[in-house]
mmCIF file of C-alpha atoms in Angstrom:
data_model
loop_
_atom_site.group_PDB
_atom_site.id
_atom_site.type_symbol
_atom_site.label_atom_id
_atom_site.label_comp_id
_atom_site.label_asym_id
_atom_site.label_seq_id
_atom_site.Cartn_x
_atom_site.Cartn_y
_atom_site.Cartn_z
ATOM 1 C CA MET A 212 -53.884 28.049 28.469
ATOM 2 C CA TYR A 213 -54.932 29.631 31.768
ATOM 3 C CA LEU A 214 -51.532 28.921 33.145
ATOM 4 C CA LYS A 215 -49.961 30.738 30.231
ATOM 5 C CA VAL A 216 -52.121 33.802 30.760
ATOM 6 C CA LEU A 217 -51.233 33.776 34.422
ATOM 7 C CA LEU A 218 -47.589 33.520 33.549
ATOM 8 C CA TYR A 219 -47.966 36.454 31.219
ATOM 9 C CA MET A 220 -49.709 38.503 33.866
ATOM 10 C CA ASP A 221 -46.728 38.018 36.116
ATOM 11 C CA SER A 222 -44.350 39.049 33.427
ATOM 12 C CA ASN A 223 -46.305 42.115 32.302
ATOM 13 C CA GLN A 224 -43.492 44.425 33.237
ATOM 14 C CA GLU A 225 -41.106 42.252 31.307
ATOM 15 C CA GLN A 226 -43.317 42.327 28.221
ATOM 16 C CA ILE A 227 -43.551 46.104 28.319
ATOM 17 C CA GLN A 228 -39.797 46.230 28.504
ATOM 18 C CA ASN A 229 -39.554 43.787 25.596
ATOM 19 C CA LEU A 230 -41.836 45.964 23.501
ATOM 20 C CA SER A 231 -39.821 49.092 24.147
ATOM 21 C CA GLU A 232 -36.641 47.192 23.373
ATOM 22 C CA ILE A 233 -38.144 46.001 20.081
ATOM 23 C CA ARG A 234 -39.048 49.559 19.161
ATOM 24 C CA ASN A 235 -35.596 50.786 20.108
ATOM 25 C CA LEU A 236 -33.848 48.109 18.025
ATOM 26 C CA MET A 237 -36.043 48.817 15.015
ATOM 27 C CA GLU A 238 -35.178 52.529 15.178
ATOM 28 C CA ARG A 239 -31.516 52.069 15.915
ATOM 29 C CA SER A 240 -30.954 49.479 13.175
ATOM 30 C CA SER A 241 -32.798 51.258 10.389
ATOM 31 C CA ARG A 242 -32.220 54.970 10.927
ATOM 32 C CA PHE A 243 -29.118 57.072 11.314
ATOM 33 C CA LEU A 244 -30.012 58.877 14.527
ATOM 34 C CA SER A 245 -26.802 60.752 15.246
ATOM 35 C CA LEU A 246 -27.491 63.555 12.787
ATOM 36 C CA SER A 247 -27.063 66.684 14.887
ATOM 37 C CA GLY A 248 -29.224 69.781 14.718
ATOM 38 C CA LEU A 249 -26.083 71.824 15.372
ATOM 39 C CA SER A 250 -24.683 70.671 12.036
ATOM 40 C CA GLY A 251 -27.749 72.212 10.365
ATOM 41 C CA ILE A 252 -27.216 75.491 12.244
ATOM 42 C CA SER A 253 -23.509 75.664 11.401
ATOM 43 C CA ALA A 254 -24.098 74.724 7.741
ATOM 44 C CA GLY A 255 -26.725 77.478 7.571
ATOM 45 C CA ILE A 256 -24.394 80.101 9.034
ATOM 46 C CA ILE A 257 -21.603 79.095 6.651
ATOM 47 C CA ALA A 258 -24.017 79.262 3.695
ATOM 48 C CA LEU A 259 -25.162 82.763 4.732
ATOM 49 C CA LEU A 260 -21.533 83.934 4.983
ATOM 50 C CA GLY A 261 -20.790 82.438 1.560
ATOM 51 C CA ALA A 262 -23.861 84.104 0.081
ATOM 52 C CA GLY A 263 -22.796 87.371 1.708
ATOM 53 C CA VAL A 264 -19.380 87.164 0.059
ATOM 54 C CA ALA A 265 -21.009 86.570 -3.328
ATOM 55 C CA PHE A 266 -23.485 89.393 -2.690
ATOM 56 C CA PHE A 267 -20.784 92.006 -2.124
ATOM 57 C CA TYR A 268 -18.554 90.633 -4.839
ATOM 58 C CA LEU A 269 -21.244 91.071 -7.467
ATOM 59 C CA ASP A 270 -22.288 94.448 -8.788
ATOM 60 C CA TYR A 271 -25.802 95.637 -8.167
ATOM 61 C CA ASP A 272 -26.860 94.628 -11.683
ATOM 62 C CA GLU A 273 -25.701 91.114 -11.125
ATOM 63 C CA ARG A 274 -27.232 90.506 -7.713
ATOM 64 C CA TYR A 275 -30.702 90.765 -9.100
ATOM 65 C CA PHE A 276 -31.448 90.912 -12.762
ATOM 66 C CA SER A 277 -34.405 90.453 -15.026
ATOM 67 C CA ILE A 278 -34.472 87.524 -17.358
ATOM 68 C CA ASN A 279 -34.962 89.857 -20.336
ATOM 69 C CA ARG A 280 -31.757 91.679 -19.541
ATOM 70 C CA TYR A 281 -30.027 88.372 -19.151
ATOM 71 C CA PHE A 282 -30.761 87.473 -22.747
ATOM 72 C CA ILE A 283 -30.709 90.922 -24.375
ATOM 73 C CA ASP A 284 -27.666 92.478 -22.710
ATOM 74 C CA LYS A 285 -25.854 89.194 -22.524
ATOM 75 C CA LEU A 286 -25.561 89.563 -18.786
ATOM 76 C CA ASP A 287 -23.963 86.142 -18.889
ATOM 77 C CA LEU A 288 -20.866 87.722 -20.373
ATOM 78 C CA PHE A 289 -20.422 89.805 -17.217
ATOM 79 C CA PHE A 290 -20.918 86.769 -15.151
ATOM 80 C CA GLN A 291 -18.457 84.666 -17.028
ATOM 81 C CA SER A 292 -15.514 86.669 -15.752
ATOM 82 C CA LYS A 293 -16.789 86.267 -12.202
ATOM 83 C CA ILE A 294 -18.093 82.758 -12.417
ATOM 84 C CA GLY A 295 -14.759 81.238 -11.345
ATOM 85 C CA PHE A 296 -14.870 83.198 -8.091
ATOM 86 C CA LEU A 297 -18.500 82.244 -7.478
ATOM 87 C CA ILE A 298 -17.822 78.547 -8.046
ATOM 88 C CA ALA A 299 -14.826 78.682 -5.689
ATOM 89 C CA ASP A 300 -17.001 80.452 -3.112
ATOM 90 C CA ALA A 301 -19.675 77.746 -3.426
ATOM 91 C CA LEU A 302 -17.118 74.939 -3.143
ATOM 92 C CA ILE A 303 -15.587 76.459 -0.002
ATOM 93 C CA VAL A 304 -19.075 76.736 1.509
ATOM 94 C CA LEU A 305 -19.740 73.091 0.621
ATOM 95 C CA VAL A 306 -16.501 71.826 2.170
ATOM 96 C CA LEU A 307 -16.885 73.882 5.369
ATOM 97 C CA ALA A 308 -20.562 72.951 5.765
ATOM 98 C CA LEU A 309 -19.824 69.244 5.281
ATOM 99 C CA GLY A 310 -16.875 69.456 7.659
ATOM 100 C CA SER A 311 -18.914 71.110 10.411
ATOM 101 C CA GLY A 312 -21.741 68.633 9.819
ATOM 102 C CA ILE A 313 -19.383 65.700 10.250
ATOM 103 C CA TYR A 314 -17.884 67.296 13.360
ATOM 104 C CA PHE A 315 -21.189 67.858 15.183
ATOM 105 C CA THR A 316 -22.630 64.524 14.110
ATOM 106 C CA THR A 317 -19.558 62.629 15.312
ATOM 107 C CA ARG A 318 -19.779 64.493 18.586
ATOM 108 C CA LYS A 319 -23.430 63.590 19.061
ATOM 109 C CA ALA A 320 -22.763 59.931 18.242
ATOM 110 C CA ARG A 321 -19.931 59.815 20.763
ATOM 111 C CA ARG A 322 -22.101 61.388 23.451
ATOM 112 C CA ASN A 323 -24.850 58.844 22.848
ATOM 113 C CA LYS A 324 -22.273 56.071 22.651
ATOM 114 C CA LEU A 325 -23.351 55.121 19.143
ATOM 115 C CA LYS A 326 -21.049 54.186 16.317
ATOM 116 C CA VAL A 327 -20.635 56.940 13.710
ATOM 117 C CA TRP A 328 -19.820 54.587 10.874
ATOM 118 C CA ASP A 329 -22.161 51.629 10.607
ATOM 119 C CA SER A 330 -24.663 50.244 8.143
ATOM 120 C CA THR A 331 -27.190 53.036 8.846
ATOM 121 C CA THR A 332 -24.548 55.678 8.041
ATOM 122 C CA LYS A 333 -23.604 53.942 4.834
ATOM 123 C CA ARG A 334 -27.212 53.568 3.765
ATOM 124 C CA MET A 335 -28.016 57.196 4.528
ATOM 125 C CA LEU A 336 -24.986 58.484 2.594
ATOM 126 C CA ILE A 337 -25.647 56.270 -0.432
ATOM 127 C CA ASN A 338 -29.215 57.519 -0.553
ATOM 128 C CA VAL A 339 -28.180 61.149 -0.213
ATOM 129 C CA PHE A 340 -25.530 60.897 -2.886
ATOM 130 C CA ILE A 341 -27.601 59.352 -5.667
ATOM 131 C CA PRO A 342 -29.983 62.310 -6.172
ATOM 132 C CA LEU A 343 -27.345 64.815 -5.075
ATOM 133 C CA SER A 344 -24.722 63.712 -7.591
ATOM 134 C CA ALA A 345 -27.377 63.674 -10.321
ATOM 135 C CA GLY A 346 -28.146 67.272 -9.317
ATOM 136 C CA GLY A 347 -24.473 68.197 -9.266
ATOM 137 C CA ILE A 348 -23.912 66.880 -12.780
ATOM 138 C CA PHE A 349 -27.078 68.594 -13.972
ATOM 139 C CA CYS A 350 -25.796 71.901 -12.582
ATOM 140 C CA LEU A 351 -22.473 71.355 -14.355
ATOM 141 C CA ALA A 352 -24.483 70.889 -17.563
ATOM 142 C CA LEU A 353 -26.269 74.196 -16.875
ATOM 143 C CA LEU A 354 -22.914 75.942 -16.367
ATOM 144 C CA TYR A 355 -21.491 74.257 -19.440
ATOM 145 C CA ASN A 356 -24.382 75.521 -21.534
ATOM 146 C CA GLY A 357 -24.206 78.998 -20.021
ATOM 147 C CA ILE A 358 -27.594 78.802 -18.281
ATOM 148 C CA PHE A 359 -26.314 80.262 -15.014
ATOM 149 C CA PHE A 360 -29.623 81.675 -13.898
ATOM 150 C CA LEU A 361 -31.065 78.207 -13.246
ATOM 151 C CA VAL A 362 -28.135 76.892 -11.191
ATOM 152 C CA ALA A 363 -29.349 78.191 -7.819
ATOM 153 C CA PRO A 364 -32.915 76.848 -8.258
ATOM 154 C CA ALA A 365 -31.570 73.499 -9.496
ATOM 155 C CA THR A 366 -29.253 73.046 -6.496
ATOM 156 C CA LEU A 367 -32.184 73.754 -4.153
ATOM 157 C CA VAL A 368 -34.596 71.369 -5.905
ATOM 158 C CA PHE A 369 -32.109 68.483 -6.135
ATOM 159 C CA TYR A 370 -30.933 68.990 -2.573
ATOM 160 C CA GLY A 371 -34.552 68.960 -1.383
ATOM 161 C CA LEU A 372 -35.278 65.759 -3.315
ATOM 162 C CA ALA A 373 -32.174 64.151 -1.812
ATOM 163 C CA LEU A 374 -33.376 65.077 1.695
ATOM 164 C CA VAL A 375 -36.916 63.796 1.155
ATOM 165 C CA HIS A 376 -35.512 60.548 -0.194
ATOM 166 C CA THR A 377 -33.051 60.159 2.675
ATOM 167 C CA SER A 378 -35.476 61.012 5.469
ATOM 168 C CA LYS A 379 -36.529 57.342 5.577
ATOM 169 C CA TYR A 380 -33.050 56.496 6.778
ATOM 170 C CA THR A 381 -32.490 59.222 9.353
ATOM 171 C CA LEU A 382 -34.456 61.609 11.573
ATOM 172 C CA PRO A 383 -37.950 62.102 10.092
ATOM 173 C CA ASP A 384 -37.727 65.920 10.391
ATOM 174 C CA VAL A 385 -35.349 65.910 7.433
ATOM 175 C CA ARG A 386 -38.348 65.238 5.193
ATOM 176 C CA ILE A 387 -40.001 68.579 6.035
ATOM 177 C CA LEU A 388 -36.711 70.412 5.484
ATOM 178 C CA GLY A 389 -36.463 68.669 2.096
ATOM 179 C CA ILE A 390 -39.965 69.711 1.087
ATOM 180 C CA SER A 391 -39.201 73.324 2.101
ATOM 181 C CA GLU A 392 -36.036 73.264 -0.035
ATOM 182 C CA ILE A 393 -37.965 71.919 -3.044
ATOM 183 C CA ILE A 394 -40.604 74.657 -2.727
ATOM 184 C CA THR A 395 -37.911 77.328 -2.371
ATOM 185 C CA GLY A 396 -36.140 75.978 -5.450
ATOM 186 C CA LEU A 397 -39.314 75.849 -7.520
ATOM 187 C CA VAL A 398 -40.287 79.418 -6.610
ATOM 188 C CA ALA A 399 -36.725 80.510 -7.417
ATOM 189 C CA SER A 400 -36.902 78.825 -10.809
ATOM 190 C CA PHE A 401 -39.717 81.205 -11.774
ATOM 191 C CA LEU A 402 -38.199 84.326 -10.184
ATOM 192 C CA VAL A 403 -34.847 83.681 -11.801
ATOM 193 C CA GLY A 404 -33.162 87.034 -11.175
ATOM 194 C CA TYR A 405 -33.150 86.478 -7.421
ATOM 195 C CA GLY A 406 -31.233 83.204 -7.338
ATOM 196 C CA LEU A 407 -28.716 84.408 -4.785
ATOM 197 C CA LEU A 408 -31.405 85.498 -2.321
ATOM 198 C CA PHE A 409 -33.337 82.236 -2.645
ATOM 199 C CA TRP A 410 -30.119 80.308 -2.309
ATOM 200 C CA ALA A 411 -29.267 82.172 0.900
ATOM 201 C CA PHE A 412 -32.779 81.506 2.201
ATOM 202 C CA GLY A 413 -32.773 77.800 1.301
ATOM 203 C CA PHE A 414 -29.285 76.849 2.381
ATOM 204 C CA GLY A 415 -28.886 79.470 5.092
ATOM 205 C CA ILE A 416 -32.131 80.369 6.844
ATOM 206 C CA LEU A 417 -33.903 76.998 6.408
ATOM 207 C CA HIS A 418 -30.872 75.064 7.691
ATOM 208 C CA ILE A 419 -30.592 77.277 10.758
ATOM 209 C CA LEU A 420 -34.341 77.024 11.401
ATOM 210 C CA TYR A 421 -34.648 73.247 11.078
ATOM 211 C CA GLY A 422 -31.291 72.672 12.757
ATOM 212 C CA ALA A 423 -32.543 74.616 15.772
ATOM 213 C CA ILE A 424 -35.841 72.701 15.815
ATOM 214 C CA MET A 425 -34.026 69.363 15.662
ATOM 215 C CA TYR A 426 -31.540 70.438 18.292
ATOM 216 C CA TYR A 427 -34.262 71.419 20.728
ATOM 217 C CA ARG A 428 -36.289 68.308 19.984
ATOM 218 C CA TYR A 429 -33.603 65.635 20.248
ATOM 219 C CA GLU A 430 -30.450 66.956 21.836
ATOM 220 C CA ARG A 431 -31.111 69.591 24.452
ATOM 221 C CA LYS A 432 -32.611 67.141 26.932
ATOM 222 C CA THR A 433 -29.875 64.557 26.544
ATOM 223 C CA ASN A 434 -27.179 67.199 26.876
ATOM 224 C CA LEU A 435 -28.776 68.541 30.034
ATOM 225 C CA SER A 436 -28.981 65.093 31.541
ATOM 226 C CA VAL A 437 -25.344 64.506 30.679
ATOM 227 C CA HIS A 438 -24.380 67.698 32.463
ATOM 228 C CA ASN A 439 -26.482 66.889 35.472
ATOM 229 C CA SER A 440 -25.150 63.416 35.938
ATOM 230 C CA MET B 329 -55.299 29.130 18.864
ATOM 231 C CA LYS B 330 -53.567 27.247 21.597
ATOM 232 C CA GLU B 331 -51.049 25.895 19.124
ATOM 233 C CA ILE B 332 -50.248 29.310 17.755
ATOM 234 C CA ILE B 333 -49.696 30.780 21.193
ATOM 235 C CA SER B 334 -47.512 27.952 22.426
ATOM 236 C CA GLY B 335 -45.616 27.968 19.133
ATOM 237 C CA LEU B 336 -44.990 31.695 19.424
ATOM 238 C CA ASN B 337 -43.921 31.306 22.978
ATOM 239 C CA LYS B 338 -41.249 28.813 22.189
ATOM 240 C CA ILE B 339 -39.687 30.779 19.392
ATOM 241 C CA PHE B 340 -39.967 34.324 20.697
ATOM 242 C CA ASP B 341 -39.397 33.444 24.293
ATOM 243 C CA SER B 342 -35.858 34.677 24.181
ATOM 244 C CA ARG B 343 -35.239 38.381 24.127
ATOM 245 C CA ILE B 344 -32.336 37.861 21.776
ATOM 246 C CA ARG B 345 -34.491 36.073 19.207
ATOM 247 C CA LEU B 346 -37.068 38.820 19.591
ATOM 248 C CA GLY B 347 -34.257 41.333 19.041
ATOM 249 C CA ILE B 348 -32.984 39.594 15.902
ATOM 250 C CA MET B 349 -36.499 39.598 14.458
ATOM 251 C CA SER B 350 -36.993 43.297 15.308
ATOM 252 C CA VAL B 351 -33.883 44.228 13.377
ATOM 253 C CA LEU B 352 -34.669 41.999 10.407
ATOM 254 C CA VAL B 353 -38.260 43.135 9.875
ATOM 255 C CA VAL B 354 -37.177 46.741 9.303
ATOM 256 C CA ASN B 355 -34.017 45.978 7.283
ATOM 257 C CA ASP B 356 -33.879 44.036 4.015
ATOM 258 C CA ARG B 357 -30.609 42.286 4.749
ATOM 259 C CA VAL B 358 -28.376 42.438 7.778
ATOM 260 C CA ASP B 359 -24.970 40.830 8.221
ATOM 261 C CA PHE B 360 -23.691 38.914 11.213
ATOM 262 C CA ASN B 361 -21.449 41.623 12.638
ATOM 263 C CA THR B 362 -24.116 44.312 12.449
ATOM 264 C CA LEU B 363 -26.516 42.069 14.365
ATOM 265 C CA LYS B 364 -23.817 41.261 16.868
ATOM 266 C CA GLU B 365 -23.099 44.942 17.526
ATOM 267 C CA LEU B 366 -26.756 45.925 17.738
ATOM 268 C CA LEU B 367 -27.630 43.184 20.189
ATOM 269 C CA ASP B 368 -24.311 43.330 22.012
ATOM 270 C CA ILE B 369 -23.826 39.560 22.340
ATOM 271 C CA THR B 370 -21.128 36.987 21.595
ATOM 272 C CA ASP B 371 -20.626 35.153 18.293
ATOM 273 C CA GLY B 372 -21.638 31.752 19.650
ATOM 274 C CA ASN B 373 -24.734 33.079 21.356
ATOM 275 C CA LEU B 374 -25.921 34.896 18.233
ATOM 276 C CA ALA B 375 -25.149 31.908 15.995
ATOM 277 C CA SER B 376 -27.235 29.535 18.087
ATOM 278 C CA HIS B 377 -30.236 31.876 18.144
ATOM 279 C CA ILE B 378 -29.937 32.438 14.396
ATOM 280 C CA ALA B 379 -29.852 28.681 13.856
ATOM 281 C CA ALA B 380 -33.020 28.267 15.916
ATOM 282 C CA LEU B 381 -34.853 30.951 13.943
ATOM 283 C CA GLU B 382 -33.699 29.488 10.654
ATOM 284 C CA LYS B 383 -34.741 25.972 11.643
ATOM 285 C CA ASN B 384 -38.230 27.323 12.259
ATOM 286 C CA GLY B 385 -38.269 28.965 8.847
ATOM 287 C CA LEU B 386 -38.562 32.482 10.256
ATOM 288 C CA ILE B 387 -35.370 33.819 8.713
ATOM 289 C CA GLU B 388 -33.232 32.848 5.754
ATOM 290 C CA ILE B 389 -29.489 32.837 5.380
ATOM 291 C CA LEU B 390 -27.982 34.508 2.313
ATOM 292 C CA LYS B 391 -24.377 33.630 1.588
ATOM 293 C CA GLN B 392 -22.252 35.600 -0.826
ATOM 294 C CA PHE B 393 -18.647 36.538 -1.425
ATOM 295 C CA ILE B 394 -17.248 40.034 -1.230
ATOM 296 C CA GLY B 395 -14.042 39.534 -3.195
ATOM 297 C CA LYS B 396 -12.697 36.399 -1.607
ATOM 298 C CA LYS B 397 -14.233 36.974 1.810
ATOM 299 C CA PRO B 398 -17.414 35.080 2.554
ATOM 300 C CA ASN B 399 -20.176 37.308 3.818
ATOM 301 C CA THR B 400 -23.333 35.967 5.406
ATOM 302 C CA ARG B 401 -26.433 38.021 5.636
ATOM 303 C CA TYR B 402 -29.847 37.327 7.058
ATOM 304 C CA ALA B 403 -33.336 38.246 5.970
ATOM 305 C CA VAL B 404 -36.743 37.612 7.450
ATOM 306 C CA THR B 405 -39.024 35.187 5.577
ATOM 307 C CA GLU B 406 -42.693 35.821 4.867
ATOM 308 C CA LYS B 407 -43.575 33.319 7.584
ATOM 309 C CA GLY B 408 -41.232 35.093 9.978
ATOM 310 C CA ARG B 409 -42.768 38.481 9.230
ATOM 311 C CA ILE B 410 -46.289 37.175 9.823
ATOM 312 C CA SER B 411 -45.435 35.308 13.043
ATOM 313 C CA PHE B 412 -43.567 38.296 14.419
ATOM 314 C CA ARG B 413 -46.479 40.595 13.675
ATOM 315 C CA HIS B 414 -48.883 38.164 15.323
ATOM 316 C CA HIS B 415 -46.630 38.010 18.323
ATOM 317 C CA LEU B 416 -46.544 41.793 18.626
ATOM 318 C CA ASP B 417 -50.315 42.047 18.159
ATOM 319 C CA TYR B 418 -50.744 39.429 20.828
ATOM 320 C CA LEU B 419 -48.486 41.222 23.285
ATOM 321 C CA ASP B 420 -50.281 44.446 22.508
ATOM 322 C CA LYS B 421 -53.715 42.957 23.152
ATOM 323 C CA LEU B 422 -52.527 41.241 26.269
ATOM 324 C CA LEU B 423 -51.138 44.434 27.732
ATOM 325 C CA LYS B 424 -54.236 46.408 26.759
ATOM 326 C CA SER B 425 -56.546 43.828 28.322
ATOM 327 C CA GLN B 426 -54.591 44.244 31.543
ATOM 328 C CA GLY B 427 -55.215 47.954 31.360
ATOM 329 C CA VAL B 428 -51.560 48.775 31.112
#
């Protein structure tokens, strides 16, 4: 027994190293760590541009409207002629944001010499897509039934839920972003006339903000050390 | 007490076995290739350490088929989870008592 303790005392340094290796393996095997803050920033910028296009495409009446007017004046009839353009706009934003996200995340993984596609990636994507596809189908149901004014809040709430759910499998900061998106969506679902503004805030401003925080927290140091070496 | 410590020593002596346990306690099921990539070791080396852990009842082997391809995955047993936690607690205490 004494001998063992003595042996351990000698190998203290080794045990500390073992512990840090254990921690590292636990993180690396269970979380997708290559998610880049830059992908949040670029997705946010793209979302703001997309919202800007929609903003100028719509007439003043349609940018903000009161829910009473929506039902009494059949504001939805105005929208229906423009809804095709708005959906196309949203889809382009989605594709560009996803594309830039994949680009920056792949770049970060390559810099850190991690694999982009492994079991943590798969698990993260599966967990993102379950709530997100439920939300997508729900929004299609809203469009189908002509309830356009709840589409923006619904996308925000479902996206936030997807992020909160997925944060277990990637960087923990994603959870706070998710909660912010849910709150934004819930507020927007009461102030229904301002969907476009809330949408721009949730998908634009919040992404840029949290992307910047994550970038400074996880990537700036490693990039600097790469440049220095 | 003495038995537990010597028992732990034997099993978790190797850094690779410690590594396998670290991965398995935070993941429900992990397949051979994922473990191999994470630990960066050869097939034979990993297989022998897995066999040792399984023999001690710390992990279990789950075999299944994906289409026609056999796929083997590993999971930690309750005994494995408890022994690993004890081992970590022990290391922790040891290092603290040394004022590290």
